[in-house]
Short mmCIF file of C-alpha atoms (C1' of nucleotides) in Angstrom, two decimals:
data_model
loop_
_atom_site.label_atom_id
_atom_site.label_comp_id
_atom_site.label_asym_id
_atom_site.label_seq_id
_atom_site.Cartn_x
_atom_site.Cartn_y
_atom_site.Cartn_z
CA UNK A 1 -13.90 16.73 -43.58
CA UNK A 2 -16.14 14.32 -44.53
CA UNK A 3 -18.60 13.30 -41.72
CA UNK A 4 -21.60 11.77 -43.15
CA UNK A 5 -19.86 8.44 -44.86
CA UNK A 6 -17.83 8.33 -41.43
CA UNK A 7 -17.42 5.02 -39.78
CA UNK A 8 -15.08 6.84 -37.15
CA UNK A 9 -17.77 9.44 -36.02
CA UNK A 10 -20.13 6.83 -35.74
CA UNK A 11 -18.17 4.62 -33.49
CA UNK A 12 -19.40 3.76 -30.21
CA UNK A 13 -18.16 6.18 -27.87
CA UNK A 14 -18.53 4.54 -24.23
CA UNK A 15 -15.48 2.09 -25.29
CA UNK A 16 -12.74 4.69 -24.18
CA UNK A 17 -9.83 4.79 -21.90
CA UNK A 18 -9.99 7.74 -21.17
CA UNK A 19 -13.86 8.04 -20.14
CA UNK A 20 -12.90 4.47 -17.93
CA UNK A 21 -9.77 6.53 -16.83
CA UNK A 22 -12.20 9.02 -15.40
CA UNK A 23 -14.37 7.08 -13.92
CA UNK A 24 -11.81 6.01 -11.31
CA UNK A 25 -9.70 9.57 -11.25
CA UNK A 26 -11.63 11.91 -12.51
CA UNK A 27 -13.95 12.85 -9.60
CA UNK A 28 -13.14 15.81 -7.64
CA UNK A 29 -10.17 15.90 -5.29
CA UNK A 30 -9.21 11.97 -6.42
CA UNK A 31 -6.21 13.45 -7.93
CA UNK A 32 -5.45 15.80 -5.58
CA UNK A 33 -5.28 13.17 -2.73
CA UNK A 34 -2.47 11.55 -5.40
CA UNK A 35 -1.16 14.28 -5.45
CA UNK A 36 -0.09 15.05 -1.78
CA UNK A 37 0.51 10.85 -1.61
CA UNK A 38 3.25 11.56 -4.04
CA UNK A 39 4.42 15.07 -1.99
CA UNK A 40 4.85 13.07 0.84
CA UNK A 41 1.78 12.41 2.97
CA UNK A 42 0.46 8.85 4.16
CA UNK A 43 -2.61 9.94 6.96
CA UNK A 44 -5.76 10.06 6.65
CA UNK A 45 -5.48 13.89 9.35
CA UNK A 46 -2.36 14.49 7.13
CA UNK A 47 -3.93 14.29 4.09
CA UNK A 48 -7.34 15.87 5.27
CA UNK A 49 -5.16 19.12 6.90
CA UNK A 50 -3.59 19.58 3.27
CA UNK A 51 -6.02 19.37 0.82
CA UNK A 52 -9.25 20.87 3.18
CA UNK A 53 -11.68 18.22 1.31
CA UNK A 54 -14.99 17.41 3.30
CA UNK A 55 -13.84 14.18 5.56
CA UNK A 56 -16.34 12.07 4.30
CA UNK A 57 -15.24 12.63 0.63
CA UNK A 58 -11.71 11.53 1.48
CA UNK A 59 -12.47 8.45 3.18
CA UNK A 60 -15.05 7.43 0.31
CA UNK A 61 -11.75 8.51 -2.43
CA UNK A 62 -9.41 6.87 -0.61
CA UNK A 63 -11.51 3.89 -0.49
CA UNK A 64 -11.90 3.72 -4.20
CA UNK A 65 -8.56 4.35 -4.52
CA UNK A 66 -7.92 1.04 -2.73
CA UNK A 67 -10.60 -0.66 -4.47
CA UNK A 68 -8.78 -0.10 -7.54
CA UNK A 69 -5.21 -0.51 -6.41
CA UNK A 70 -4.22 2.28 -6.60
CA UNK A 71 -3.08 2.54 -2.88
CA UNK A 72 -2.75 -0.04 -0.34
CA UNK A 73 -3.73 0.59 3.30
CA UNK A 74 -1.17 -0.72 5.44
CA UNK A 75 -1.89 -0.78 9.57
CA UNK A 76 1.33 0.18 11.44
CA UNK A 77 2.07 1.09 15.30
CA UNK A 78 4.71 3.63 16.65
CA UNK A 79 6.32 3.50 20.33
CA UNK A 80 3.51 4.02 22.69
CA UNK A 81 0.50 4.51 20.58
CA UNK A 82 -2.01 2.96 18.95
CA UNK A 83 -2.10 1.58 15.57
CA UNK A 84 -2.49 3.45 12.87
CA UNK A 85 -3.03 3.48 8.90
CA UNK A 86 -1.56 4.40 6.17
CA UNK A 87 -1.85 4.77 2.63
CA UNK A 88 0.82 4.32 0.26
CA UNK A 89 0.42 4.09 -3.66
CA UNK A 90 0.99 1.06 -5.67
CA UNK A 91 2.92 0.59 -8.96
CA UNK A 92 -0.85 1.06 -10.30
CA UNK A 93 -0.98 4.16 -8.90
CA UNK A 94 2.24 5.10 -9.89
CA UNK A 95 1.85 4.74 -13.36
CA UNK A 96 -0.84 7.53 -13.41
CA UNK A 97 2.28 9.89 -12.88
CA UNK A 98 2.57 10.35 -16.65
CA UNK A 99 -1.00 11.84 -16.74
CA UNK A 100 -1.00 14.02 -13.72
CA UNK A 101 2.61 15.64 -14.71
CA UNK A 102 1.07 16.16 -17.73
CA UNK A 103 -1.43 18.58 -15.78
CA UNK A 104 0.74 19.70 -13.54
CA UNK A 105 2.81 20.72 -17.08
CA UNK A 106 0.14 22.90 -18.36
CA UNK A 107 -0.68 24.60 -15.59
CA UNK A 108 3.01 25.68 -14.83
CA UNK A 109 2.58 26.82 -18.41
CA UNK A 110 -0.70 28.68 -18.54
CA UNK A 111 -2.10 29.18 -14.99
CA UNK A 112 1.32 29.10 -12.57
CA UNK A 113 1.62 31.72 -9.97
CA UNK A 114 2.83 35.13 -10.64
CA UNK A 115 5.92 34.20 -9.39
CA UNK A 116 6.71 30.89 -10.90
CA UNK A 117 5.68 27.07 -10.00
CA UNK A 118 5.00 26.14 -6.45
CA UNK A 119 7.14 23.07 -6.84
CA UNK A 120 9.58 22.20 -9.60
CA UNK A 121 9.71 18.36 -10.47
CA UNK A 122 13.55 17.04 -11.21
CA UNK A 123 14.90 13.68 -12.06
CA UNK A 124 16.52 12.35 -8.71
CA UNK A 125 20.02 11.61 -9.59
CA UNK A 126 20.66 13.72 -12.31
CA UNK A 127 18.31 16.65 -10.82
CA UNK A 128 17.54 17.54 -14.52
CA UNK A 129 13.87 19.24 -14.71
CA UNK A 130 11.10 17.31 -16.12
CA UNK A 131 8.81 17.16 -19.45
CA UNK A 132 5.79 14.93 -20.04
CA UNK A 133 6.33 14.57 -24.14
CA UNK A 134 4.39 11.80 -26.71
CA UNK A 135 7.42 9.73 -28.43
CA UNK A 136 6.08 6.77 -31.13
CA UNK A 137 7.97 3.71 -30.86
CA UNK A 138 10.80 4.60 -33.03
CA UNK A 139 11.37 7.68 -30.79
CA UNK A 140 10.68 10.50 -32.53
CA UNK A 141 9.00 13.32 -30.42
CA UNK A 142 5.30 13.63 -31.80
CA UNK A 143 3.85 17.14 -32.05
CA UNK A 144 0.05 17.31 -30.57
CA UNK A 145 -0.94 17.94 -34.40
CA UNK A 146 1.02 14.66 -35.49
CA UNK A 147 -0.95 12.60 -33.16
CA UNK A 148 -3.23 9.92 -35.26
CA UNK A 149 -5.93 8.07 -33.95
CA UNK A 150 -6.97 4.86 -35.71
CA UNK A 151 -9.72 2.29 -34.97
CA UNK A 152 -8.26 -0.71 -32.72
CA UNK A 153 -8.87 -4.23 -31.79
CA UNK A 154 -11.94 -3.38 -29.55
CA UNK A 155 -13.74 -0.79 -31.93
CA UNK A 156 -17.25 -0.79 -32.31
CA UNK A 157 -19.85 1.27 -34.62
CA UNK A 158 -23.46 2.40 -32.90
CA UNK A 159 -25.03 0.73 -35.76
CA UNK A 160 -22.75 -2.37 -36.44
CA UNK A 161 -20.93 -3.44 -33.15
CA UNK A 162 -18.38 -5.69 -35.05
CA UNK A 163 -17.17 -2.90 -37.69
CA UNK A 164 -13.21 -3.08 -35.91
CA UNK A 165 -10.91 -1.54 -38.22
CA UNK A 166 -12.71 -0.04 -40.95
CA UNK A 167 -13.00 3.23 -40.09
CA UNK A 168 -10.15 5.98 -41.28
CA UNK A 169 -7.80 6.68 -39.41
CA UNK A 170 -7.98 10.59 -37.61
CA UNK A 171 -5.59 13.49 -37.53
CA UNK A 172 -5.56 15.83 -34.19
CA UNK A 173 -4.68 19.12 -33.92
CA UNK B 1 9.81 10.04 6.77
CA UNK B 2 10.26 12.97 9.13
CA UNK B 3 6.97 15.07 8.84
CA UNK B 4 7.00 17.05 11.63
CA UNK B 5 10.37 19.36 10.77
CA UNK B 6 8.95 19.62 7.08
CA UNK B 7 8.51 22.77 5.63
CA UNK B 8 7.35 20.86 2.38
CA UNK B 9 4.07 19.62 4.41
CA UNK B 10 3.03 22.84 5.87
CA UNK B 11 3.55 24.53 2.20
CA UNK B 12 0.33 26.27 0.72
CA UNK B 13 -1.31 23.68 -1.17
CA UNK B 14 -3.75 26.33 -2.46
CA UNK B 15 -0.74 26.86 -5.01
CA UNK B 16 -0.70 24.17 -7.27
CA UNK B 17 -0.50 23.48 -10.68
CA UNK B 18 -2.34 20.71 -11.17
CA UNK B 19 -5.32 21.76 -8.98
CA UNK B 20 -5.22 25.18 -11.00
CA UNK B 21 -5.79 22.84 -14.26
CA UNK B 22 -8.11 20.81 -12.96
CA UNK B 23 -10.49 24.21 -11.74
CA UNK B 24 -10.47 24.12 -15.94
CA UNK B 25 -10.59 20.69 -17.69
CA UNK B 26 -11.60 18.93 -14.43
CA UNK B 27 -15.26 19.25 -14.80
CA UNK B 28 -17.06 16.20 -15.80
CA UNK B 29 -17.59 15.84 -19.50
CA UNK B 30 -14.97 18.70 -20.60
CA UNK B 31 -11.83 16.24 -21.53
CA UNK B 32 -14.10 13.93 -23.36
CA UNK B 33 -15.29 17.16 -24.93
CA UNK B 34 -11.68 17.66 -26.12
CA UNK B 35 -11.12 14.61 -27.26
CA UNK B 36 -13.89 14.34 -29.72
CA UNK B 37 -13.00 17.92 -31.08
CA UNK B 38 -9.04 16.03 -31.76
CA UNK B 39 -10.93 12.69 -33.24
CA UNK B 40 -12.63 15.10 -35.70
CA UNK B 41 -16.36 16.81 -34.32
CA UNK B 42 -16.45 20.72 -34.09
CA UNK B 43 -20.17 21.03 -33.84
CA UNK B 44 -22.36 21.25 -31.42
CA UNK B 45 -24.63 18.82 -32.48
CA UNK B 46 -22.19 16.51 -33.27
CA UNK B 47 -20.85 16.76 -30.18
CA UNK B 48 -24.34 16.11 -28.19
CA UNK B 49 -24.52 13.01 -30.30
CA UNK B 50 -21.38 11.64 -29.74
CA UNK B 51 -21.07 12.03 -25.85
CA UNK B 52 -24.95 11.82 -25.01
CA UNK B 53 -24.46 14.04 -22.58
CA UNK B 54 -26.76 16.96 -21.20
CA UNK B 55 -27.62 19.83 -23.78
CA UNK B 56 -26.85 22.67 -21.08
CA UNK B 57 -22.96 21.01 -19.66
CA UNK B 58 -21.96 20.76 -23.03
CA UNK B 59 -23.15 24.78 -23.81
CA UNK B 60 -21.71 25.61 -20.50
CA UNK B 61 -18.11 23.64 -20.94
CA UNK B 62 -17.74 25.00 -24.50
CA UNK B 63 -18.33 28.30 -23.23
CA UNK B 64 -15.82 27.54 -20.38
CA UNK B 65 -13.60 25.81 -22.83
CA UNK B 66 -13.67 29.05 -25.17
CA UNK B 67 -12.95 31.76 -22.63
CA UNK B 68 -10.02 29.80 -21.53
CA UNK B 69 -8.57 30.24 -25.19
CA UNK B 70 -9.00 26.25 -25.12
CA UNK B 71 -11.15 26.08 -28.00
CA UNK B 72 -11.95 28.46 -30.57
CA UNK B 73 -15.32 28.87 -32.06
CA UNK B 74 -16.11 30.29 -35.48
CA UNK B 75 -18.69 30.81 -37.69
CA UNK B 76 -18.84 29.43 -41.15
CA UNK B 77 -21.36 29.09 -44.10
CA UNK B 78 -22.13 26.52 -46.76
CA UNK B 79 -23.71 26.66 -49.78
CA UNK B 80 -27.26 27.10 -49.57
CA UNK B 81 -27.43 26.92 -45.74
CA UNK B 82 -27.89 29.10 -42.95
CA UNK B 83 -24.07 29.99 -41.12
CA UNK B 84 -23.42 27.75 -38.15
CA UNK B 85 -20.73 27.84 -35.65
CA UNK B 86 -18.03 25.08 -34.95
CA UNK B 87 -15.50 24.75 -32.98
CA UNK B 88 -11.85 24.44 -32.99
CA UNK B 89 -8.76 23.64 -31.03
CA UNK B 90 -5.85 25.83 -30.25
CA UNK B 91 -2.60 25.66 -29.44
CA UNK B 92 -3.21 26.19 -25.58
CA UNK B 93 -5.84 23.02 -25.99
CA UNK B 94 -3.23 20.94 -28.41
CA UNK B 95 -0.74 21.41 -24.91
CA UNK B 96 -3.41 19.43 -23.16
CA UNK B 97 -2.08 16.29 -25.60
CA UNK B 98 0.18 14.57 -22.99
CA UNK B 99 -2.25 14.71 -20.17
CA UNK B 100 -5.04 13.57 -21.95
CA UNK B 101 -2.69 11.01 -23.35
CA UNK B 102 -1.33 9.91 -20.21
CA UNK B 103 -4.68 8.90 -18.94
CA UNK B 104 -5.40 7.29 -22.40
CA UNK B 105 -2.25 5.10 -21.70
CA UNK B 106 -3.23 3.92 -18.18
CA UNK B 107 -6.94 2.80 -19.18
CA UNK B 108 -5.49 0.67 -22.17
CA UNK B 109 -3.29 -0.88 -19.58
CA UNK B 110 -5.61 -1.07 -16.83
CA UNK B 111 -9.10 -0.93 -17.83
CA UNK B 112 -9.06 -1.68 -21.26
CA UNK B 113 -12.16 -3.71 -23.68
CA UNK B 114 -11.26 -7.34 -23.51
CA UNK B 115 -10.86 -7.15 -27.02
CA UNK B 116 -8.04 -4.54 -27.01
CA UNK B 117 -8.52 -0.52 -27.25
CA UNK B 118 -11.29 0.81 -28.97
CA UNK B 119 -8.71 3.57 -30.25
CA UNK B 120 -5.08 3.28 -31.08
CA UNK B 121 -2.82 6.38 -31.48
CA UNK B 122 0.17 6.45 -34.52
CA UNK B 123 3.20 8.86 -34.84
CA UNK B 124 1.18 10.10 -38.43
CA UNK B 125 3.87 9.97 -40.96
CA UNK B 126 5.79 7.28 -39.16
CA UNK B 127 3.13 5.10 -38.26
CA UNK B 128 4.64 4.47 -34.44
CA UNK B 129 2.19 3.78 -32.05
CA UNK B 130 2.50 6.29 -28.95
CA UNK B 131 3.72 6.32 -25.43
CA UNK B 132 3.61 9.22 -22.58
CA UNK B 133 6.67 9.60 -21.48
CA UNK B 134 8.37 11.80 -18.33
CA UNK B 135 11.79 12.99 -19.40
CA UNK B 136 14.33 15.40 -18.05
CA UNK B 137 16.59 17.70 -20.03
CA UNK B 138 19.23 15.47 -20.19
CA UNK B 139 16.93 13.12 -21.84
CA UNK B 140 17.01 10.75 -19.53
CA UNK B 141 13.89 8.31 -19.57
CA UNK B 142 12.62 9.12 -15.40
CA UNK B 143 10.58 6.66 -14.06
CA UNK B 144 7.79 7.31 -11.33
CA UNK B 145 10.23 6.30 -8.11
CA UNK B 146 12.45 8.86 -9.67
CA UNK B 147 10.59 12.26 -9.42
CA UNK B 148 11.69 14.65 -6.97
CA UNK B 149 9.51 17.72 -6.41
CA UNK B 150 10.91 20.36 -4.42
CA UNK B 151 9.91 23.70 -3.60
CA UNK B 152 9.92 26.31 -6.53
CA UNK B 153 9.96 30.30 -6.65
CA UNK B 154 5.96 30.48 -6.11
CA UNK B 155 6.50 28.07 -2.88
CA UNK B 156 4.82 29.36 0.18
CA UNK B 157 3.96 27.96 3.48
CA UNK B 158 0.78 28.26 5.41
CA UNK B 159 2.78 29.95 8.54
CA UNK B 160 5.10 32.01 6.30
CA UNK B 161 4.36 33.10 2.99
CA UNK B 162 7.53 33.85 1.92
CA UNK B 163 9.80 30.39 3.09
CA UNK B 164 10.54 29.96 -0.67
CA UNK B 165 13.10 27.14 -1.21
CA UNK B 166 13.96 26.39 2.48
CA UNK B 167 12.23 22.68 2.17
CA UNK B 168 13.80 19.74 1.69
CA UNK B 169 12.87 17.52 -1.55
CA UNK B 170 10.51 14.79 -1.59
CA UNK B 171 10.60 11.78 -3.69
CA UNK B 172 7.81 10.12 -4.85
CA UNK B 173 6.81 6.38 -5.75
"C1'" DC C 1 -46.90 34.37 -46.00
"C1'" DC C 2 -47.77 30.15 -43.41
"C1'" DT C 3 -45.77 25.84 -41.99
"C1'" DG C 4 -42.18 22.86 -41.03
"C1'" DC C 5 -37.24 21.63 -40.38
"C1'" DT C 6 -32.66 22.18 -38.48
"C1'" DA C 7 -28.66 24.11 -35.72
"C1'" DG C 8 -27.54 25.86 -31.66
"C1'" DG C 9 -28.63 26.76 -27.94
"C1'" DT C 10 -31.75 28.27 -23.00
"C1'" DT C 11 -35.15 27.20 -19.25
"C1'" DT C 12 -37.10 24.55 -16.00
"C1'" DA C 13 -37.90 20.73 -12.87
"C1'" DC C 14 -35.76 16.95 -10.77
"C1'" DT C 15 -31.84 14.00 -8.97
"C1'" DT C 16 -27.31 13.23 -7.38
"C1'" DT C 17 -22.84 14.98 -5.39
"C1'" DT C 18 -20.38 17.85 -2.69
"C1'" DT C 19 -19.83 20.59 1.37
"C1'" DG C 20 -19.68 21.79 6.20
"C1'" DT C 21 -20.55 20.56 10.62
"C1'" DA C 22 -21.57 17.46 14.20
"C1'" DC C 23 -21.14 13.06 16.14
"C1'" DT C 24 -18.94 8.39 17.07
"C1'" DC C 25 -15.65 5.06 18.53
"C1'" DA C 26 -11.36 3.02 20.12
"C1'" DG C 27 -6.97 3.25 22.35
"C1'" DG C 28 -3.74 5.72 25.01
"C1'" DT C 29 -2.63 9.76 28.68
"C1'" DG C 30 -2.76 12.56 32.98
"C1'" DC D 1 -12.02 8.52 35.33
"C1'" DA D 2 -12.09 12.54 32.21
"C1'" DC D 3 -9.91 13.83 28.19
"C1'" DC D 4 -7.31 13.78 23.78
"C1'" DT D 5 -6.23 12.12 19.08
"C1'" DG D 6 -6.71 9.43 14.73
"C1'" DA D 7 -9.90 7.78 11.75
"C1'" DG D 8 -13.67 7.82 10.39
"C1'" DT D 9 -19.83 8.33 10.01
"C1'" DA D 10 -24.17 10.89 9.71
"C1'" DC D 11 -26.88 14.38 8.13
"C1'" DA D 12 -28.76 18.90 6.38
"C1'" DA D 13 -27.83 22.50 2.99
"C1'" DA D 14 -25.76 23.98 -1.28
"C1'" DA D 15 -23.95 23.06 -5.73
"C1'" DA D 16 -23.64 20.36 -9.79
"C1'" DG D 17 -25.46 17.23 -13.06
"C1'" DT D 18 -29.50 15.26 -15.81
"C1'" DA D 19 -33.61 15.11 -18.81
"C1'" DA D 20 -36.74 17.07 -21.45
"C1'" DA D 21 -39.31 20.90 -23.03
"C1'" DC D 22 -38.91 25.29 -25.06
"C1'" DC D 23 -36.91 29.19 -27.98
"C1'" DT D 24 -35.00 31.66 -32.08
"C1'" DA D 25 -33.12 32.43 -36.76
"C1'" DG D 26 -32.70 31.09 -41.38
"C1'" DC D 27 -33.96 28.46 -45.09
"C1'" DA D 28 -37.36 25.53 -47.97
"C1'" DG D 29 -41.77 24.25 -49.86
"C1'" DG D 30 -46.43 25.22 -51.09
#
DNA sequence: CCTGCTAGGTTTACTTTTTGTACTCAGGTG
DNA sequence: CACCTGAGTACAAAAAGTAAACCTAGCAGG
């Protein structure tokens, strides 16, 4: 592998998805709190008596959850109380779903209770289980080692921050 | 939504998948690790160049990395020069595609470079650019709104341990 | 055989986050 | 009025992250 004459391993690494991804999700119990959203929980106490997180941390997650759009806060009052909020989770939030089945995938796989998955995810309808796969637009299922990354539109070099599309393009796996 | 009756919220969230990855890859720095190893670095140095980041994490989150059979680290010699070690991905790391994908996907979308991704993935050999999909085994496309998760054989509730399958499903989105 | 250079780390000192616990505040209840 | 609950804040202690210096082995040059 040639490294040295490399345009692609000298490309500017803080333009990423996945590091901005991160930066909204990837702090500790963010996902989590998505997580138990999803299962069924809309409380701040509901969500704070499943997940055990430090109080303080969920209302500063949720709150950057909102920030982001990721979930709305909605204000609501039952029969004879007081009002309340909730939080529900936007399409925004929803399209995180791909990642974080992805996750919940590989876990099942390699780190799943001796006795199987906690909770089995189906397609409601059909009730077929589910599988987080790569397709390419023609839809062929693409193998981990098939994936290719190639410079895009918004590429940039450390040395030359206009170099878009003249790296080579990169194998995985 | 009936919450009070519901087995599913009083279930043992200790068991969980996705919080079970996350205890691995969930660490700050570790899946940007990965994904420079699948654009192309295996050494350490190349590495700390790439993501800038402290000396010690990335030691640490190799090590972690390695002793999860994530990565695999070798040693190797070239001509004239002292051996050095580098380090590789395995098939239990490749798994960690879709996930690492899936978040990909939603910063393009979301919080993407005004001029476009900084990295664009291809079916190689096809040429197809990607998308992370959630399917079920009747190959039906499943969209957010349409996952179910219901209790599987490792379910457990905080009360009783052993109320495996008695829940009702929950539907997210 | 002394000096310097490089790869691949480790140590140490410092800063920021996370954690756990306590406290607040507002509206309804007995 | 005293008390409870939902939804947070505040703060000290512990853990994690950061930055930069230091270490060690192998090779090269003089």
């Amino acid at each position: 592998m040639d490294t040295t004459a490399d345009l692609f391993a000298d490309r500017d690494t803080a333009n990423c998805s996945i590091a901005r991804t991160l930066e909204v999700v990837g702090e500790k119990w963010t996902l989590l709190i998505l997580r138990e959203i999803w299962y069924g929980s809309s409380r701040f106490s509901d969500l704070h008596r499943m997940l055990g997180c430090p109080r303080n941390l969920l209302a500063d997650r949720l709150r950057t959850l909102v920030e982001h759009g990721i979930l709305a806060t909605e204000t609501y009052q039952e029969e004879g109380a007081r009002s309340r909020s909730r939080y529900t989770i936007t399409a925004k939030g929803n399209d995180l779903v791909p990642a974080v089945l992805g996750l919940l995938q590989w876990g099942d796989r390699y780190r799943a209770d001796p006795a199987g998955p906690a909770v089995i995810t189906r397609h409601h309808g059909c009730g077929g289980t589910l599988s987080v796969q790569v397709r390419c637009e023609h839809d062929h299922h693409v193998r981990a080692a098939a994936v290719e990354a190639v410079p895009g539109p918004g590429f940039r070099t450390r040395t030359d921050p206009a170099a878009a599309g003249e790296a080579a393009p990169r194998q995985a796996g």
